[in-house]
PDB file of C-alpha atoms in Angstrom:
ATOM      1  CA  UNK V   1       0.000   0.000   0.000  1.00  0.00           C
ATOM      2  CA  UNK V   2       1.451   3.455  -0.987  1.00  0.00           C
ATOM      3  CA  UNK V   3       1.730   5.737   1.433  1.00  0.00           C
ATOM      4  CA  UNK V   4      -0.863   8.451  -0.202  1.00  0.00           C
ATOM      5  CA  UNK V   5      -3.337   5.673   0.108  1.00  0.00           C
ATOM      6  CA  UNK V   6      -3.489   5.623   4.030  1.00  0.00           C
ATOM      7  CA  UNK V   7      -4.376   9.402   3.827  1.00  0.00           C
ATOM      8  CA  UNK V   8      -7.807  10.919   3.286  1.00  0.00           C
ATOM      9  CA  UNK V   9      -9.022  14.566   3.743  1.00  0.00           C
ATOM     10  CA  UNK V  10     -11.553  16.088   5.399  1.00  0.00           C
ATOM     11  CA  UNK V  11     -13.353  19.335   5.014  1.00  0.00           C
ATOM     12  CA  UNK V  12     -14.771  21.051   7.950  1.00  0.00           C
ATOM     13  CA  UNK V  13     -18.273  22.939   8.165  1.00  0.00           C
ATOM     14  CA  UNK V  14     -16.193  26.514   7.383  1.00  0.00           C
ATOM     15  CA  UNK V  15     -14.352  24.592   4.471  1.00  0.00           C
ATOM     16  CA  UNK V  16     -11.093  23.936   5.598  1.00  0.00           C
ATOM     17  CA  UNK V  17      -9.033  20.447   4.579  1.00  0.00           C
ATOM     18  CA  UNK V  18      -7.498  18.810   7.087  1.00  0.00           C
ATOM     19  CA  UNK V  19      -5.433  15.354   6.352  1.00  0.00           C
ATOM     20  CA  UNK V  20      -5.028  12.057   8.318  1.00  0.00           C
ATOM     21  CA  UNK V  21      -3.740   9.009   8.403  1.00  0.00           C
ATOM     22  CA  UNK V  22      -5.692   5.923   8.734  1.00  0.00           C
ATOM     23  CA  UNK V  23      -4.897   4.472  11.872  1.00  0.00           C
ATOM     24  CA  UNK V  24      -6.657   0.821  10.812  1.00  0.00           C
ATOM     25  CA  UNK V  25     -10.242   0.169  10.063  1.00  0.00           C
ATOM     26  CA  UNK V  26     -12.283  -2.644  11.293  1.00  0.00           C
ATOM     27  CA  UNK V  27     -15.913  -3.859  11.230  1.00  0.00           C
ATOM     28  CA  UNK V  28     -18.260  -4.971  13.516  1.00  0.00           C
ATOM     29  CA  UNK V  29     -20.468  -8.185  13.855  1.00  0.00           C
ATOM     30  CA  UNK V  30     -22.790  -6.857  16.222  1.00  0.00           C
ATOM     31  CA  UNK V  31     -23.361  -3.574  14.839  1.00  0.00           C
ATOM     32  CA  UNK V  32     -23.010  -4.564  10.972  1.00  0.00           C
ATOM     33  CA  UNK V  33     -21.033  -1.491  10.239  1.00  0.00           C
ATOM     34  CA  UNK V  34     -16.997  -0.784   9.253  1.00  0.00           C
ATOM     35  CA  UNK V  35     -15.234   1.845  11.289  1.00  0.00           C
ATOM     36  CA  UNK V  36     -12.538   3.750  10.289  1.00  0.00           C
ATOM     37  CA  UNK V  37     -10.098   5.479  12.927  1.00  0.00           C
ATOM     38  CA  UNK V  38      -8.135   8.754  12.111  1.00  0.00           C
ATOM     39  CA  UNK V  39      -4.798  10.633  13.184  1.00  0.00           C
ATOM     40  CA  UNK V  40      -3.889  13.544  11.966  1.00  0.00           C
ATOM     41  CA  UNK V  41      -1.534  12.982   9.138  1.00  0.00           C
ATOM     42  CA  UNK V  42       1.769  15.193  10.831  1.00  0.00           C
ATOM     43  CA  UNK V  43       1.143  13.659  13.998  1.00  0.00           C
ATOM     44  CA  UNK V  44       4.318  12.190  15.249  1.00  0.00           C
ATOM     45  CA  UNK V  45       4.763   8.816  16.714  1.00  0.00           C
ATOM     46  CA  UNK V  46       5.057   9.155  20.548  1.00  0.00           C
ATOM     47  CA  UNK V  47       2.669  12.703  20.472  1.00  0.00           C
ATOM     48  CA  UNK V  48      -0.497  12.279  22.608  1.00  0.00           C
ATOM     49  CA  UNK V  49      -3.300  12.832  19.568  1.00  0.00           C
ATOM     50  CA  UNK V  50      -6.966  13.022  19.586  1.00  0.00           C
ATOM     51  CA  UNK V  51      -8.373  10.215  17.545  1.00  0.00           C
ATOM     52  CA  UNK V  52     -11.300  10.423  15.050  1.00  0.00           C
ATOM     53  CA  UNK V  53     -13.420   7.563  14.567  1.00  0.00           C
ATOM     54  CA  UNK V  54     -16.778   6.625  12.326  1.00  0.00           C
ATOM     55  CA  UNK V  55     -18.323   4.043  10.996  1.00  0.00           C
ATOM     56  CA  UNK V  56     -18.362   4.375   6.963  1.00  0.00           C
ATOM     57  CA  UNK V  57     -19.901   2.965   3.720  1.00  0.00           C
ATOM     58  CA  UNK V  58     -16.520   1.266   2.097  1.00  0.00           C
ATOM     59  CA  UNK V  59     -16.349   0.929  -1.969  1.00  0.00           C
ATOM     60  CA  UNK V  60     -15.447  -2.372  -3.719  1.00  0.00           C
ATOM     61  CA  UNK V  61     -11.840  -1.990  -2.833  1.00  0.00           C
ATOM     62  CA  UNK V  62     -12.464  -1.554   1.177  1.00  0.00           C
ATOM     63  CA  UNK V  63     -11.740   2.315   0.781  1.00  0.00           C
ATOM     64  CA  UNK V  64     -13.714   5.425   1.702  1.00  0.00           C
ATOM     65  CA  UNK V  65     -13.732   9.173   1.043  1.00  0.00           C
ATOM     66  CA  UNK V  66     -15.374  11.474   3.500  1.00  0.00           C
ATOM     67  CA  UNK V  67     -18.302  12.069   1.924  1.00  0.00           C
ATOM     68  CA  UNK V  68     -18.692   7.770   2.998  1.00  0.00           C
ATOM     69  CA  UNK V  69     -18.359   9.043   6.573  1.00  0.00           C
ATOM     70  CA  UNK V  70     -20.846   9.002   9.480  1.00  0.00           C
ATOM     71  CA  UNK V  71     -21.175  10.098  12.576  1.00  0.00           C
ATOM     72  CA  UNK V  72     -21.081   7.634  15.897  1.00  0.00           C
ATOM     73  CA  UNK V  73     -24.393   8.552  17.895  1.00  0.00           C
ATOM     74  CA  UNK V  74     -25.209   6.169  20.644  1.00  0.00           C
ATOM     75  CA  UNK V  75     -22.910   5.699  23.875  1.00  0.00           C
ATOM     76  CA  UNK V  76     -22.945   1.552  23.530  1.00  0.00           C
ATOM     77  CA  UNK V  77     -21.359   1.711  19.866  1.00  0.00           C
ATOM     78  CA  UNK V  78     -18.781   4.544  20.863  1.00  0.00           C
ATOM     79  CA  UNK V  79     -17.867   2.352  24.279  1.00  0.00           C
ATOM     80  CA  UNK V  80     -17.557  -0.635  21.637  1.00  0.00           C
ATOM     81  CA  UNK V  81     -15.228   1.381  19.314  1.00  0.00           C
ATOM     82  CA  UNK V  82     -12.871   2.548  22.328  1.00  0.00           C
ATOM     83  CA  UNK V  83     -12.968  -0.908  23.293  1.00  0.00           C
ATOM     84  CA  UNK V  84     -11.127  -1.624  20.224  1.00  0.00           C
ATOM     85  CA  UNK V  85      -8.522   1.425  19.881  1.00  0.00           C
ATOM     86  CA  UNK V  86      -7.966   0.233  23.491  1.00  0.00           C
ATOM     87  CA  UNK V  87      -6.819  -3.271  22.176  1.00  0.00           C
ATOM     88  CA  UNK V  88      -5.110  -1.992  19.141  1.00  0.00           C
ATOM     89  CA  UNK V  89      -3.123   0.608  21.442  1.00  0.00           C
ATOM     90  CA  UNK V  90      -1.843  -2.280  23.977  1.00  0.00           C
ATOM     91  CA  UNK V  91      -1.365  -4.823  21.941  1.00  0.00           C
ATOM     92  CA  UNK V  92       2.210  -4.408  20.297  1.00  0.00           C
ATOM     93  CA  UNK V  93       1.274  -7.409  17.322  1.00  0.00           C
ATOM     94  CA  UNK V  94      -1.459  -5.112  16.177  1.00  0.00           C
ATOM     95  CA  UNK V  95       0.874  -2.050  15.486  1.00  0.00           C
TER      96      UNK V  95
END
């Protein structure tokens, strides 16, 4: 995977582009969605970030553009995706 390919954009409500890296995407069984977690792109890697996540609608090859991007709304599915960033971020294999 080229490097341009874990990157994606996204435009604010006042129109400014922001990048980020892809930090990993992943689905879920129980909520029948795919997530997709973001860093920004100039982050380095020991710097405390703030991670994005949402669930998204991927195309044929797995990938999304923001416009594919939605939202997290209810408490159980956000305390499901932490649950997983948690894993990812302990687990040295999954780096």
């Amino acid at each position: 995977m080229d490097e341009k390919d874990n990157l994606i954009t996204l435009v604010d409500e006042k129109g400014n582009e922001t990048l980020y890296k892809i930090l990993f995407t992943f689905e879920s069984d129980d909520y029948g969605k795919s997530y997709i977690l973001l860093i920004p792109a100039d982050s380095q890697p020991e710097e405390q970030v703030d991670v994005l996540a949402f669930s998204f609608d991927p195309d044929e090859n797995g990938e999304a553009n923001d416009a594919d991007l939605h939202d997290i709304e209810s408490d159980e599915e956000w305390e499901m995706v932490e649950g997983v960033l948690d894993t990812f971020l302990n687990d040295e294999k999954m780096q």
